[in-house]
PDB file of C-alpha atoms in Angstrom:
ATOM      1  CA  UNK T   1      21.309  32.251  72.435  1.00 63.00           C
ATOM      2  CA  UNK T   2      18.998  29.373  71.604  1.00 67.00           C
ATOM      3  CA  UNK T   3      17.134  29.760  74.914  1.00 67.00           C
ATOM      4  CA  UNK T   4      16.773  33.463  74.274  1.00 61.00           C
ATOM      5  CA  UNK T   5      15.226  32.770  70.863  1.00 62.00           C
ATOM      6  CA  UNK T   6      12.849  30.228  72.373  1.00 61.00           C
ATOM      7  CA  UNK T   7      11.676  32.612  75.089  1.00 60.00           C
ATOM      8  CA  UNK T   8      11.419  35.484  72.602  1.00 63.00           C
ATOM      9  CA  UNK T   9       9.299  33.338  70.280  1.00 62.00           C
ATOM     10  CA  UNK T  10       7.003  32.354  73.155  1.00 65.00           C
ATOM     11  CA  UNK T  11       6.674  35.991  74.195  1.00 68.00           C
ATOM     12  CA  UNK T  12       5.776  37.066  70.645  1.00 66.00           C
ATOM     13  CA  UNK T  13       3.195  34.283  70.360  1.00 68.00           C
ATOM     14  CA  UNK T  14       1.732  35.223  73.750  1.00 63.00           C
ATOM     15  CA  UNK T  15       1.416  38.886  72.738  1.00 68.00           C
ATOM     16  CA  UNK T  16      -0.107  37.957  69.359  1.00 67.00           C
ATOM     17  CA  UNK T  17      -2.656  35.770  71.144  1.00 67.00           C
ATOM     18  CA  UNK T  18      -3.564  38.554  73.553  1.00 64.00           C
ATOM     19  CA  UNK T  19      -3.998  40.891  70.583  1.00 70.00           C
ATOM     20  CA  UNK T  20      -6.400  38.378  69.053  1.00 68.00           C
ATOM     21  CA  UNK T  21      -8.389  38.353  72.309  1.00 67.00           C
ATOM     22  CA  UNK T  22      -8.280  42.155  72.506  1.00 64.00           C
ATOM     23  CA  UNK T  23      -9.533  42.428  68.923  1.00 59.00           C
ATOM     24  CA  UNK T  24     -12.447  40.123  69.803  1.00 61.00           C
ATOM     25  CA  UNK T  25     -13.266  42.396  72.751  1.00 58.00           C
ATOM     26  CA  UNK T  26     -13.738  45.422  70.502  1.00 53.00           C
ATOM     27  CA  UNK T  27     -15.025  43.599  67.425  1.00 60.00           C
ATOM     28  CA  UNK T  28     -16.915  40.486  68.577  1.00 63.00           C
ATOM     29  CA  UNK T  29     -16.535  37.754  65.999  1.00 61.00           C
ATOM     30  CA  UNK T  30     -19.501  35.945  64.528  1.00 63.00           C
ATOM     31  CA  UNK T  31     -19.549  32.556  66.194  1.00 68.00           C
ATOM     32  CA  UNK T  32     -21.554  29.752  64.625  1.00 72.00           C
ATOM     33  CA  UNK T  33     -22.415  28.426  68.078  1.00 80.00           C
ATOM     34  CA  UNK T  34     -26.198  28.492  68.639  1.00 76.00           C
ATOM     35  CA  UNK T  35     -26.824  29.975  65.198  1.00 72.00           C
ATOM     36  CA  UNK T  36     -29.712  28.483  63.298  1.00 59.00           C
ATOM     37  CA  UNK T  37     -29.346  27.034  59.819  1.00 55.00           C
ATOM     38  CA  UNK T  38     -29.874  30.438  58.202  1.00 51.00           C
ATOM     39  CA  UNK T  39     -26.866  31.848  60.075  1.00 53.00           C
ATOM     40  CA  UNK T  40     -28.912  34.154  62.312  1.00 58.00           C
ATOM     41  CA  UNK T  41     -28.746  34.104  66.100  1.00 65.00           C
ATOM     42  CA  UNK T  42     -31.670  32.688  68.037  1.00 77.00           C
ATOM     43  CA  UNK T  43     -31.927  33.603  71.718  1.00 87.00           C
ATOM     44  CA  UNK T  44     -31.700  30.448  73.809  1.00 92.00           C
ATOM     45  CA  UNK T  45     -32.220  29.397  77.423  1.00 96.00           C
ATOM     46  CA  UNK T  46     -28.941  27.850  78.567  1.00 98.00           C
ATOM     47  CA  UNK T  47     -28.309  25.769  81.695  1.00 98.00           C
ATOM     48  CA  UNK T  48     -24.701  25.595  82.911  1.00 98.00           C
ATOM     49  CA  UNK T  49     -24.281  22.604  85.237  1.00 98.00           C
ATOM     50  CA  UNK T  50     -21.193  22.783  87.479  1.00 98.00           C
ATOM     51  CA  UNK T  51     -19.941  20.964  90.565  1.00 97.00           C
ATOM     52  CA  UNK T  52     -18.624  23.708  92.869  1.00 97.00           C
ATOM     53  CA  UNK T  53     -18.764  27.463  93.408  1.00 97.00           C
ATOM     54  CA  UNK T  54     -15.878  28.976  91.375  1.00 96.00           C
ATOM     55  CA  UNK T  55     -16.160  26.420  88.518  1.00 98.00           C
ATOM     56  CA  UNK T  56     -18.100  29.010  86.532  1.00 98.00           C
ATOM     57  CA  UNK T  57     -15.250  31.547  86.808  1.00 97.00           C
ATOM     58  CA  UNK T  58     -12.242  29.230  86.591  1.00 97.00           C
ATOM     59  CA  UNK T  59     -13.410  27.145  83.643  1.00 98.00           C
ATOM     60  CA  UNK T  60     -16.543  28.432  81.902  1.00 98.00           C
ATOM     61  CA  UNK T  61     -16.204  32.221  81.826  1.00 98.00           C
ATOM     62  CA  UNK T  62     -15.451  32.434  78.052  1.00 97.00           C
ATOM     63  CA  UNK T  63     -18.710  30.579  77.405  1.00 97.00           C
ATOM     64  CA  UNK T  64     -20.706  32.675  79.871  1.00 98.00           C
ATOM     65  CA  UNK T  65     -19.309  35.958  78.561  1.00 96.00           C
ATOM     66  CA  UNK T  66     -20.069  35.084  74.973  1.00 93.00           C
ATOM     67  CA  UNK T  67     -23.589  33.849  75.726  1.00 95.00           C
ATOM     68  CA  UNK T  68     -24.605  36.839  77.850  1.00 95.00           C
ATOM     69  CA  UNK T  69     -23.109  39.349  75.399  1.00 91.00           C
ATOM     70  CA  UNK T  70     -25.315  37.897  72.662  1.00 90.00           C
ATOM     71  CA  UNK T  71     -28.490  38.038  74.723  1.00 91.00           C
ATOM     72  CA  UNK T  72     -28.851  34.388  75.645  1.00 95.00           C
ATOM     73  CA  UNK T  73     -30.548  33.606  78.954  1.00 96.00           C
ATOM     74  CA  UNK T  74     -28.022  31.817  81.187  1.00 98.00           C
ATOM     75  CA  UNK T  75     -28.953  29.766  84.259  1.00 98.00           C
ATOM     76  CA  UNK T  76     -26.372  28.186  86.564  1.00 98.00           C
ATOM     77  CA  UNK T  77     -26.998  24.963  88.492  1.00 98.00           C
ATOM     78  CA  UNK T  78     -24.229  24.312  91.025  1.00 98.00           C
ATOM     79  CA  UNK T  79     -24.518  20.808  92.460  1.00 98.00           C
ATOM     80  CA  UNK T  80     -22.781  21.534  95.785  1.00 97.00           C
ATOM     81  CA  UNK T  81     -21.902  24.374  98.121  1.00 96.00           C
ATOM     82  CA  UNK T  82     -18.215  23.420  98.042  1.00 93.00           C
ATOM     83  CA  UNK T  83     -18.339  22.565 101.725  1.00 92.00           C
ATOM     84  CA  UNK T  84     -15.248  20.342 101.858  1.00 85.00           C
ATOM     85  CA  UNK T  85     -13.566  22.810 104.245  1.00 86.00           C
ATOM     86  CA  UNK T  86     -16.744  23.765 106.117  1.00 88.00           C
ATOM     87  CA  UNK T  87     -17.206  27.026 104.187  1.00 91.00           C
ATOM     88  CA  UNK T  88     -20.277  26.080 102.154  1.00 92.00           C
ATOM     89  CA  UNK T  89     -22.404  29.078 103.126  1.00 95.00           C
ATOM     90  CA  UNK T  90     -19.548  31.485 102.408  1.00 97.00           C
ATOM     91  CA  UNK T  91     -18.822  29.915  99.034  1.00 97.00           C
ATOM     92  CA  UNK T  92     -22.481  30.006  98.049  1.00 97.00           C
ATOM     93  CA  UNK T  93     -22.599  33.766  98.583  1.00 97.00           C
ATOM     94  CA  UNK T  94     -19.358  34.133  96.642  1.00 98.00           C
ATOM     95  CA  UNK T  95     -20.943  32.313  93.717  1.00 98.00           C
ATOM     96  CA  UNK T  96     -23.850  34.743  93.700  1.00 98.00           C
ATOM     97  CA  UNK T  97     -21.446  37.706  93.572  1.00 98.00           C
ATOM     98  CA  UNK T  98     -19.316  36.114  90.845  1.00 98.00           C
ATOM     99  CA  UNK T  99     -22.415  35.324  88.778  1.00 98.00           C
ATOM    100  CA  UNK T 100     -23.563  38.933  89.026  1.00 98.00           C
ATOM    101  CA  UNK T 101     -20.105  40.014  87.809  1.00 98.00           C
ATOM    102  CA  UNK T 102     -20.549  37.656  84.839  1.00 98.00           C
ATOM    103  CA  UNK T 103     -23.953  39.246  84.100  1.00 97.00           C
ATOM    104  CA  UNK T 104     -25.969  36.231  85.214  1.00 98.00           C
ATOM    105  CA  UNK T 105     -28.922  37.342  87.414  1.00 97.00           C
ATOM    106  CA  UNK T 106     -28.754  35.957  90.948  1.00 96.00           C
ATOM    107  CA  UNK T 107     -32.291  34.596  90.671  1.00 97.00           C
ATOM    108  CA  UNK T 108     -31.041  32.368  87.850  1.00 98.00           C
ATOM    109  CA  UNK T 109     -28.382  30.739  90.043  1.00 98.00           C
ATOM    110  CA  UNK T 110     -29.252  27.589  92.026  1.00 98.00           C
ATOM    111  CA  UNK T 111     -26.869  26.063  94.563  1.00 98.00           C
ATOM    112  CA  UNK T 112     -27.675  22.555  95.794  1.00 96.00           C
ATOM    113  CA  UNK T 113     -26.948  21.412  99.355  1.00 95.00           C
ATOM    114  CA  UNK T 114     -27.870  17.737  99.282  1.00 94.00           C
ATOM    115  CA  UNK T 115     -26.351  14.770 101.148  1.00 93.00           C
ATOM    116  CA  UNK T 116     -25.778  12.981  97.834  1.00 94.00           C
ATOM    117  CA  UNK T 117     -23.769  15.891  96.407  1.00 95.00           C
ATOM    118  CA  UNK T 118     -21.091  16.741  98.929  1.00 92.00           C
ATOM    119  CA  UNK T 119     -17.802  18.294  97.796  1.00 92.00           C
ATOM    120  CA  UNK T 120     -14.699  16.181  98.053  1.00 85.00           C
ATOM    121  CA  UNK T 121     -12.364  13.715  96.385  1.00 86.00           C
ATOM    122  CA  UNK T 122     -13.689  10.192  96.766  1.00 82.00           C
ATOM    123  CA  UNK T 123     -17.279  11.386  97.145  1.00 86.00           C
ATOM    124  CA  UNK T 124     -19.409   9.426  94.680  1.00 90.00           C
ATOM    125  CA  UNK T 125     -22.398  11.416  93.500  1.00 96.00           C
ATOM    126  CA  UNK T 126     -25.827  10.017  92.682  1.00 95.00           C
ATOM    127  CA  UNK T 127     -25.934  10.526  88.914  1.00 95.00           C
ATOM    128  CA  UNK T 128     -29.511   9.223  88.676  1.00 96.00           C
ATOM    129  CA  UNK T 129     -30.709  11.904  91.088  1.00 97.00           C
ATOM    130  CA  UNK T 130     -28.554  14.504  89.351  1.00 98.00           C
ATOM    131  CA  UNK T 131     -30.260  13.629  86.070  1.00 97.00           C
ATOM    132  CA  UNK T 132     -33.681  14.155  87.656  1.00 97.00           C
ATOM    133  CA  UNK T 133     -32.629  17.541  89.086  1.00 97.00           C
ATOM    134  CA  UNK T 134     -31.407  18.636  85.645  1.00 97.00           C
ATOM    135  CA  UNK T 135     -34.702  17.454  84.142  1.00 96.00           C
ATOM    136  CA  UNK T 136     -36.687  19.585  86.602  1.00 96.00           C
ATOM    137  CA  UNK T 137     -34.580  22.656  85.857  1.00 97.00           C
ATOM    138  CA  UNK T 138     -35.140  22.162  82.155  1.00 96.00           C
ATOM    139  CA  UNK T 139     -38.887  21.895  82.673  1.00 95.00           C
ATOM    140  CA  UNK T 140     -39.100  24.892  85.037  1.00 96.00           C
ATOM    141  CA  UNK T 141     -37.078  27.285  82.855  1.00 96.00           C
ATOM    142  CA  UNK T 142     -37.758  26.016  79.322  1.00 95.00           C
ATOM    143  CA  UNK T 143     -34.074  25.160  78.894  1.00 96.00           C
ATOM    144  CA  UNK T 144     -33.017  24.045  75.436  1.00 93.00           C
ATOM    145  CA  UNK T 145     -29.198  24.044  75.803  1.00 96.00           C
ATOM    146  CA  UNK T 146     -27.070  22.378  78.520  1.00 98.00           C
ATOM    147  CA  UNK T 147     -23.353  23.126  79.028  1.00 98.00           C
ATOM    148  CA  UNK T 148     -21.214  21.123  81.454  1.00 98.00           C
ATOM    149  CA  UNK T 149     -17.879  19.367  82.003  1.00 98.00           C
ATOM    150  CA  UNK T 150     -16.658  16.497  79.838  1.00 97.00           C
ATOM    151  CA  UNK T 151     -15.828  13.036  81.170  1.00 96.00           C
ATOM    152  CA  UNK T 152     -12.416  14.148  82.485  1.00 97.00           C
ATOM    153  CA  UNK T 153     -13.713  17.395  83.975  1.00 96.00           C
ATOM    154  CA  UNK T 154     -10.661  19.602  83.129  1.00 97.00           C
ATOM    155  CA  UNK T 155      -8.860  18.774  86.387  1.00 94.00           C
ATOM    156  CA  UNK T 156      -9.926  15.156  86.758  1.00 94.00           C
ATOM    157  CA  UNK T 157     -11.948  15.971  89.904  1.00 94.00           C
ATOM    158  CA  UNK T 158     -14.450  13.179  90.543  1.00 95.00           C
ATOM    159  CA  UNK T 159     -17.275  15.654  91.220  1.00 97.00           C
ATOM    160  CA  UNK T 160     -16.730  17.287  87.814  1.00 98.00           C
ATOM    161  CA  UNK T 161     -16.829  13.877  86.171  1.00 97.00           C
ATOM    162  CA  UNK T 162     -20.008  12.856  87.984  1.00 97.00           C
ATOM    163  CA  UNK T 163     -21.723  16.021  86.739  1.00 98.00           C
ATOM    164  CA  UNK T 164     -20.911  14.928  83.192  1.00 98.00           C
ATOM    165  CA  UNK T 165     -22.216  11.427  83.899  1.00 97.00           C
ATOM    166  CA  UNK T 166     -25.472  12.827  85.291  1.00 97.00           C
ATOM    167  CA  UNK T 167     -26.042  15.093  82.291  1.00 98.00           C
ATOM    168  CA  UNK T 168     -25.244  12.248  79.906  1.00 97.00           C
ATOM    169  CA  UNK T 169     -27.719  10.047  81.737  1.00 96.00           C
ATOM    170  CA  UNK T 170     -30.398  12.704  81.314  1.00 96.00           C
ATOM    171  CA  UNK T 171     -29.624  12.975  77.601  1.00 95.00           C
ATOM    172  CA  UNK T 172     -29.942   9.203  77.197  1.00 93.00           C
ATOM    173  CA  UNK T 173     -33.239   9.041  79.089  1.00 90.00           C
ATOM    174  CA  UNK T 174     -35.008  12.131  77.817  1.00 86.00           C
ATOM    175  CA  UNK T 175     -37.540  12.069  75.023  1.00 78.00           C
ATOM    176  CA  UNK T 176     -37.064  15.804  74.354  1.00 81.00           C
ATOM    177  CA  UNK T 177     -35.204  15.685  71.057  1.00 82.00           C
ATOM    178  CA  UNK T 178     -34.864  19.473  70.788  1.00 88.00           C
ATOM    179  CA  UNK T 179     -32.534  19.725  73.813  1.00 94.00           C
ATOM    180  CA  UNK T 180     -28.803  19.944  73.057  1.00 94.00           C
ATOM    181  CA  UNK T 181     -25.961  19.285  75.503  1.00 97.00           C
ATOM    182  CA  UNK T 182     -22.373  20.496  75.120  1.00 97.00           C
ATOM    183  CA  UNK T 183     -19.319  19.557  77.170  1.00 98.00           C
ATOM    184  CA  UNK T 184     -16.183  21.575  77.872  1.00 98.00           C
ATOM    185  CA  UNK T 185     -13.243  19.803  76.242  1.00 98.00           C
ATOM    186  CA  UNK T 186     -10.367  18.942  78.592  1.00 97.00           C
ATOM    187  CA  UNK T 187      -6.875  19.543  77.200  1.00 96.00           C
ATOM    188  CA  UNK T 188      -3.428  18.220  78.046  1.00 95.00           C
ATOM    189  CA  UNK T 189      -1.367  19.987  80.697  1.00 95.00           C
ATOM    190  CA  UNK T 190       0.751  21.934  78.183  1.00 94.00           C
ATOM    191  CA  UNK T 191      -2.277  23.420  76.463  1.00 94.00           C
ATOM    192  CA  UNK T 192      -4.029  23.895  79.799  1.00 96.00           C
ATOM    193  CA  UNK T 193      -1.298  26.242  81.048  1.00 95.00           C
ATOM    194  CA  UNK T 194      -0.452  27.926  77.745  1.00 91.00           C
ATOM    195  CA  UNK T 195      -2.689  30.908  78.505  1.00 89.00           C
ATOM    196  CA  UNK T 196      -4.070  32.718  75.449  1.00 90.00           C
ATOM    197  CA  UNK T 197      -1.720  30.802  73.127  1.00 90.00           C
ATOM    198  CA  UNK T 198      -4.156  27.882  73.180  1.00 92.00           C
ATOM    199  CA  UNK T 199      -6.710  29.883  71.184  1.00 90.00           C
ATOM    200  CA  UNK T 200      -4.901  28.871  67.968  1.00 89.00           C
ATOM    201  CA  UNK T 201      -5.101  25.145  68.759  1.00 91.00           C
ATOM    202  CA  UNK T 202      -8.721  25.500  69.849  1.00 92.00           C
ATOM    203  CA  UNK T 203      -9.710  27.412  66.713  1.00 88.00           C
ATOM    204  CA  UNK T 204      -7.981  24.816  64.536  1.00 91.00           C
ATOM    205  CA  UNK T 205      -9.644  21.846  66.263  1.00 89.00           C
ATOM    206  CA  UNK T 206     -13.104  23.429  66.048  1.00 88.00           C
ATOM    207  CA  UNK T 207     -12.686  24.345  62.383  1.00 87.00           C
ATOM    208  CA  UNK T 208     -11.664  20.789  61.562  1.00 86.00           C
ATOM    209  CA  UNK T 209     -14.503  19.105  63.452  1.00 81.00           C
ATOM    210  CA  UNK T 210     -17.231  17.350  61.500  1.00 76.00           C
ATOM    211  CA  UNK T 211     -20.762  18.724  61.140  1.00 79.00           C
ATOM    212  CA  UNK T 212     -20.357  21.474  63.732  1.00 78.00           C
ATOM    213  CA  UNK T 213     -19.721  19.002  66.560  1.00 89.00           C
ATOM    214  CA  UNK T 214     -17.188  21.380  68.186  1.00 93.00           C
ATOM    215  CA  UNK T 215     -17.165  25.134  68.693  1.00 93.00           C
ATOM    216  CA  UNK T 216     -14.417  27.445  69.916  1.00 93.00           C
ATOM    217  CA  UNK T 217     -15.575  30.350  72.090  1.00 94.00           C
ATOM    218  CA  UNK T 218     -13.057  33.143  72.690  1.00 93.00           C
ATOM    219  CA  UNK T 219     -13.324  35.134  75.881  1.00 93.00           C
ATOM    220  CA  UNK T 220     -14.261  38.629  74.769  1.00 88.00           C
ATOM    221  CA  UNK T 221     -13.806  40.006  78.298  1.00 91.00           C
ATOM    222  CA  UNK T 222     -10.945  38.280  80.231  1.00 91.00           C
ATOM    223  CA  UNK T 223     -10.853  41.113  82.766  1.00 93.00           C
ATOM    224  CA  UNK T 224     -14.434  40.294  83.732  1.00 95.00           C
ATOM    225  CA  UNK T 225     -13.400  36.670  84.245  1.00 95.00           C
ATOM    226  CA  UNK T 226     -10.585  37.746  86.562  1.00 95.00           C
ATOM    227  CA  UNK T 227     -12.972  40.044  88.443  1.00 97.00           C
ATOM    228  CA  UNK T 228     -15.504  37.219  88.793  1.00 97.00           C
ATOM    229  CA  UNK T 229     -12.938  34.818  90.207  1.00 97.00           C
ATOM    230  CA  UNK T 230     -11.785  37.473  92.665  1.00 97.00           C
ATOM    231  CA  UNK T 231     -15.300  37.405  94.169  1.00 97.00           C
ATOM    232  CA  UNK T 232     -14.454  33.943  95.516  1.00 97.00           C
ATOM    233  CA  UNK T 233     -12.396  35.442  98.337  1.00 96.00           C
ATOM    234  CA  UNK T 234     -12.171  32.191 100.294  1.00 95.00           C
ATOM    235  CA  UNK T 235     -10.486  30.573  97.268  1.00 94.00           C
ATOM    236  CA  UNK T 236      -8.523  33.599  96.034  1.00 95.00           C
ATOM    237  CA  UNK T 237      -5.078  32.383  97.083  1.00 94.00           C
ATOM    238  CA  UNK T 238      -1.817  32.848  95.178  1.00 93.00           C
ATOM    239  CA  UNK T 239      -1.920  29.628  93.140  1.00 93.00           C
ATOM    240  CA  UNK T 240      -5.473  30.299  91.924  1.00 94.00           C
ATOM    241  CA  UNK T 241      -4.444  33.802  90.896  1.00 94.00           C
ATOM    242  CA  UNK T 242      -1.688  32.197  88.846  1.00 94.00           C
ATOM    243  CA  UNK T 243      -4.162  29.673  87.458  1.00 94.00           C
ATOM    244  CA  UNK T 244      -6.560  32.350  86.249  1.00 93.00           C
ATOM    245  CA  UNK T 245      -3.660  34.252  84.647  1.00 91.00           C
ATOM    246  CA  UNK T 246      -2.045  31.293  82.875  1.00 92.00           C
ATOM    247  CA  UNK T 247      -4.915  28.871  82.316  1.00 96.00           C
ATOM    248  CA  UNK T 248      -6.173  28.604  78.741  1.00 96.00           C
ATOM    249  CA  UNK T 249      -9.692  28.271  80.195  1.00 97.00           C
ATOM    250  CA  UNK T 250      -9.589  31.956  81.066  1.00 96.00           C
ATOM    251  CA  UNK T 251      -9.213  32.820  77.390  1.00 95.00           C
ATOM    252  CA  UNK T 252     -10.994  30.136  75.390  1.00 96.00           C
ATOM    253  CA  UNK T 253     -13.503  27.296  75.721  1.00 97.00           C
ATOM    254  CA  UNK T 254     -13.922  24.479  73.243  1.00 97.00           C
ATOM    255  CA  UNK T 255     -17.354  22.889  73.465  1.00 97.00           C
ATOM    256  CA  UNK T 256     -18.151  19.467  72.029  1.00 96.00           C
ATOM    257  CA  UNK T 257     -21.663  18.241  71.413  1.00 95.00           C
ATOM    258  CA  UNK T 258     -22.896  15.349  73.530  1.00 94.00           C
ATOM    259  CA  UNK T 259     -24.637  12.979  71.164  1.00 85.00           C
ATOM    260  CA  UNK T 260     -27.585  10.983  72.412  1.00 74.00           C
TER     261      UNK T 260
END
């Protein structure tokens, strides 16, 4: 009986969380993220820096969906082709299709294929060069907001972590004070696989952060996220289908400001 009550409680919480997401789909909430001091929304040029094709769909789709729905101009910089299994060219094309599904124009997606940024565990990336590449993108596209992984990189993948280190290096070196950088907060394994239930923890943590240092972004279109990930056919195996269904990163992103 106790187990039944536990599972019933989890099911009710799961349904309530999905209803919260569904409500946000029909009645988008007013997020304070990227609002100016007067509370109005200013259109921004945003650069999402990721490590591999499919990172944008597996981890950052709540952020992308919210930014594009509010008219922000999103650019994606992918630091590798994901060529660990020799499928780099295939994965690059999959990223273009997934980005189009997420309403990011293909011409605003850049995929690097550089010897210093090869996909794989144990591959140490050149964070100094990565910083310079980010700097050029910012100059070329008048970027004023950067979004990337945090120091753990959600899964602990070394390439994700090196992307964070490169962006942090740029933020330390740059003299452009108006540029902001935000990192995707990694959660523990229970929260990571709690699906939409994690929205309550994420909302609470963002509301209790100091001086707007954290923001919780609900995914207002989870079906689009699923459709985007399905464009990565070479990666669309059973365990990634489960991941997209049960991962909290499909339903919510918590972004934390990177301070200089």
